[in-house]
Amino acid sequence: MNRQTQIIFFGLIFFFTALRLLFIANTMLIDDEAYYAIYARHLNWGYIDHGPVIAYLIRFFTILIENSFTVRLGGVVLLTILCYLLYQFGKTYYSRKTGMILALTVCVSMMFHTSAIVITPDAPLAFFTILAIIFYYKSYFIHEKYFYPAGFFMGLSILSKISAIFPAIGILLFPIIVKEKWHYLKNKKFYVALFIAFLIFTPFIYWNIQND
């Protein structure tokens, strides 16, 4: 991998990040974003249509000043961090080229781009779901110690948006479907990870019981 390729790679990451920052600094919030910004003004364990992660994400970035830029800033930050983590994952376990491809696939994707510049629960959903997939991959193929962070991120993904349950089901079915991984069904860490995910999701369950 020559130096010119690396310069182009980091240049593209910087360009798209700057483009997103420029966009959120010069456009107004749409209705859905304003709705979630109201969530952040009234923090709770849950809301009528989503979990609380989006509210706490917006609140974190608007605690000092609230405007369209700070309301949306969390989405851009999460996507930028995700690109970096994917790059490091690919580079560490495969090659630098693989890391670049993974990072750019997310960075230039219109789907992820939209999640970054329009703040909705899809932003933390994508972030935590991909992290859960990465750590479950590492749990199944590298070392079982990664089950604990995998469960943590799975819990946060479901707490972000309940639709994360679908990739979670696929992740958990893997050691059932793949014969070579059946031994994980007898592994204590596999079930501890599930308990961690459930524990993180518990506040939303409690809120729903209280607000039925």
Coordinates of C-alpha atoms in Angstrom, one line a residue:
M1 CA 0.0 0.0 0.0
N2 CA 1.8 3.1 -1.2
R3 CA 1.7 6.5 0.5
Q4 CA -0.3 8.1 -2.3
T5 CA -3.2 5.7 -1.7
Q6 CA -3.2 6.4 2.0
I7 CA -3.2 10.2 1.3
I8 CA -6.2 9.8 -1.0
F9 CA -8.0 7.6 1.6
F10 CA -7.6 10.0 4.5
G11 CA -8.3 12.9 2.1
L12 CA -11.7 11.3 1.2
I13 CA -12.6 10.7 4.9
F14 CA -11.7 14.3 5.7
F15 CA -13.6 15.7 2.7
F16 CA -16.8 13.8 3.4
T17 CA -16.6 14.7 7.1
A18 CA -16.1 18.4 6.3
L19 CA -19.0 18.2 3.8
R20 CA -21.3 16.8 6.5
L21 CA -20.3 19.5 9.0
L22 CA -20.8 22.2 6.4
F23 CA -24.3 20.8 5.6
I24 CA -25.5 20.6 9.2
A25 CA -24.2 24.1 9.9
N26 CA -26.1 25.7 7.1
T27 CA -29.5 23.9 7.0
M28 CA -32.5 23.8 9.3
L29 CA -33.9 20.9 11.2
I30 CA -36.7 18.9 9.6
D31 CA -39.8 17.9 11.6
D32 CA -38.5 14.5 12.8
E33 CA -35.2 16.1 14.1
A34 CA -37.1 18.7 16.0
Y35 CA -39.2 16.0 17.5
Y36 CA -36.1 14.1 18.7
A37 CA -34.6 17.4 20.0
I38 CA -37.7 17.7 22.3
Y39 CA -36.8 14.2 23.6
A40 CA -33.5 15.6 24.7
R41 CA -35.1 18.3 26.6
H42 CA -37.2 15.8 28.6
L43 CA -34.8 12.8 29.2
N44 CA -36.5 9.6 30.2
W45 CA -35.9 5.8 30.0
G46 CA -38.1 5.5 26.9
Y47 CA -40.5 7.3 24.6
I48 CA -43.7 6.4 22.8
D49 CA -41.9 5.2 19.6
H50 CA -38.2 4.7 20.4
G51 CA -35.7 4.0 23.1
P52 CA -33.8 6.7 24.9
V53 CA -30.4 6.6 23.2
I54 CA -31.2 9.3 20.6
A55 CA -32.4 11.6 23.3
Y56 CA -29.2 11.2 25.4
L57 CA -27.0 11.6 22.2
I58 CA -28.6 14.9 21.3
R59 CA -28.5 16.1 24.9
F60 CA -24.8 15.4 25.1
F61 CA -24.1 17.6 22.2
T62 CA -26.6 20.3 23.1
I63 CA -25.9 20.6 26.8
L64 CA -24.0 23.9 26.3
I65 CA -25.8 25.4 23.3
E66 CA -28.8 24.1 21.3
N67 CA -29.1 24.8 17.6
S68 CA -29.5 22.8 14.4
F69 CA -25.7 22.2 14.2
T70 CA -25.3 20.8 17.7
V71 CA -28.6 18.8 17.5
R72 CA -27.2 17.0 14.4
L73 CA -23.5 16.9 15.5
G74 CA -23.8 13.5 17.2
G75 CA -24.7 11.7 13.9
V76 CA -21.6 13.1 12.2
V77 CA -19.4 12.2 15.2
L78 CA -20.7 8.6 15.4
L79 CA -20.1 8.0 11.7
T80 CA -16.6 9.4 11.8
I81 CA -15.7 7.2 14.7
L82 CA -17.3 4.3 13.0
C83 CA -15.2 4.8 9.9
Y84 CA -12.0 4.9 12.1
L85 CA -13.0 1.7 14.0
L86 CA -13.8 -0.2 10.7
Y87 CA -10.4 0.9 9.3
Q88 CA -8.6 -0.3 12.4
F89 CA -10.6 -3.6 12.4
G90 CA -9.9 -4.3 8.8
K91 CA -6.2 -3.3 9.1
T92 CA -5.6 -5.4 12.2
Y93 CA -7.3 -8.6 11.2
Y94 CA -6.9 -8.6 7.4
S95 CA -4.9 -5.8 5.7
R96 CA -4.6 -2.1 5.4
K97 CA -6.4 -2.3 2.1
T98 CA -9.4 -4.1 3.7
G99 CA -9.6 -1.5 6.4
M100 CA -9.7 1.3 3.8
I101 CA -12.4 -0.5 1.8
L102 CA -14.5 -1.0 5.0
A103 CA -14.2 2.6 6.1
L104 CA -14.9 4.1 2.7
T105 CA -17.9 1.8 2.1
V106 CA -19.5 3.3 5.2
C107 CA -18.2 6.8 4.7
V108 CA -19.4 7.3 1.1
S109 CA -22.6 5.3 1.5
M110 CA -25.7 7.4 0.9
M111 CA -27.6 5.4 3.6
F112 CA -24.9 6.2 6.3
H113 CA -24.5 9.7 5.0
T114 CA -28.2 10.4 5.5
S115 CA -28.1 9.0 9.0
A116 CA -25.2 11.3 9.8
I117 CA -26.7 14.6 8.6
V118 CA -30.3 13.9 9.6
I119 CA -30.3 13.0 13.3
T120 CA -32.7 10.1 13.9
P121 CA -32.5 6.9 16.0
D122 CA -30.9 5.3 12.9
A123 CA -27.6 7.0 13.7
P124 CA -26.9 5.3 17.0
L125 CA -28.7 2.2 15.6
A126 CA -26.1 1.8 12.8
F127 CA -23.2 2.7 15.1
F128 CA -23.9 0.2 17.8
T129 CA -25.2 -2.6 15.5
I130 CA -22.0 -2.6 13.5
L131 CA -19.9 -2.6 16.7
A132 CA -22.0 -5.5 17.9
I133 CA -21.3 -7.4 14.7
I134 CA -17.6 -6.6 14.9
F135 CA -17.3 -7.9 18.5
Y136 CA -19.4 -10.9 17.9
Y137 CA -17.2 -11.8 14.9
K138 CA -14.2 -11.4 17.2
S139 CA -15.9 -13.6 19.8
Y140 CA -16.6 -16.4 17.4
F141 CA -13.4 -16.3 15.4
I142 CA -10.7 -14.7 17.6
H143 CA -11.3 -15.0 21.4
E144 CA -14.4 -15.6 23.6
K145 CA -13.4 -12.6 25.8
Y146 CA -15.0 -10.3 23.3
F147 CA -18.5 -11.7 24.1
Y148 CA -18.8 -9.1 26.9
P149 CA -18.4 -6.0 24.8
A150 CA -20.4 -7.7 22.1
G151 CA -23.4 -8.0 24.4
F152 CA -22.9 -4.5 25.6
F153 CA -23.1 -3.1 22.1
M154 CA -26.0 -5.3 21.2
G155 CA -27.9 -4.0 24.1
L156 CA -27.3 -0.4 23.1
S157 CA -28.3 -1.1 19.5
I158 CA -31.6 -2.5 20.6
L159 CA -32.1 0.4 23.0
S160 CA -31.5 2.7 20.1
K161 CA -34.2 1.2 17.9
I162 CA -36.1 -2.0 18.4
S163 CA -35.5 -3.1 14.8
A164 CA -31.9 -4.0 15.9
I165 CA -33.5 -7.2 17.2
F166 CA -33.3 -8.6 13.6
P167 CA -29.5 -8.5 13.1
A168 CA -29.3 -9.6 16.8
I169 CA -31.3 -12.7 15.9
G170 CA -28.9 -13.5 13.0
I171 CA -25.9 -13.0 15.2
L172 CA -27.3 -15.4 17.8
L173 CA -28.4 -18.0 15.3
F174 CA -24.8 -18.3 13.9
P175 CA -23.5 -20.8 16.5
I176 CA -26.7 -22.8 16.0
I177 CA -26.5 -23.0 12.2
V178 CA -22.7 -23.5 11.9
K179 CA -21.8 -26.9 13.3
E180 CA -18.2 -25.9 13.9
K181 CA -19.5 -23.2 16.4
W182 CA -21.8 -25.4 18.3
H183 CA -19.5 -25.5 21.3
Y184 CA -20.3 -21.8 22.0
L185 CA -23.8 -23.0 23.0
K186 CA -22.1 -24.5 26.1
N187 CA -20.0 -21.4 26.7
K188 CA -20.9 -19.3 29.7
K189 CA -19.7 -16.1 28.2
F190 CA -22.1 -16.5 25.3
Y191 CA -25.0 -16.4 27.8
V192 CA -23.5 -13.7 29.9
A193 CA -23.3 -11.5 26.8
L194 CA -27.1 -12.1 26.3
F195 CA -27.7 -11.1 29.9
I196 CA -25.7 -7.9 29.5
A197 CA -27.7 -7.0 26.4
F198 CA -31.0 -7.7 28.2
L199 CA -29.9 -5.7 31.2
I200 CA -29.1 -2.7 29.1
F201 CA -32.5 -2.9 27.4
T202 CA -34.3 -3.3 30.8
P203 CA -34.9 0.4 31.4
F204 CA -37.0 0.7 28.2
I205 CA -39.0 -2.4 29.2
Y206 CA -39.6 -0.8 32.7
W207 CA -40.7 2.5 31.0
N208 CA -43.2 0.7 28.8
I209 CA -44.6 -1.2 31.8
Q210 CA -45.0 2.1 33.7
N211 CA -46.5 3.9 30.7
D212 CA -48.8 1.1 29.2

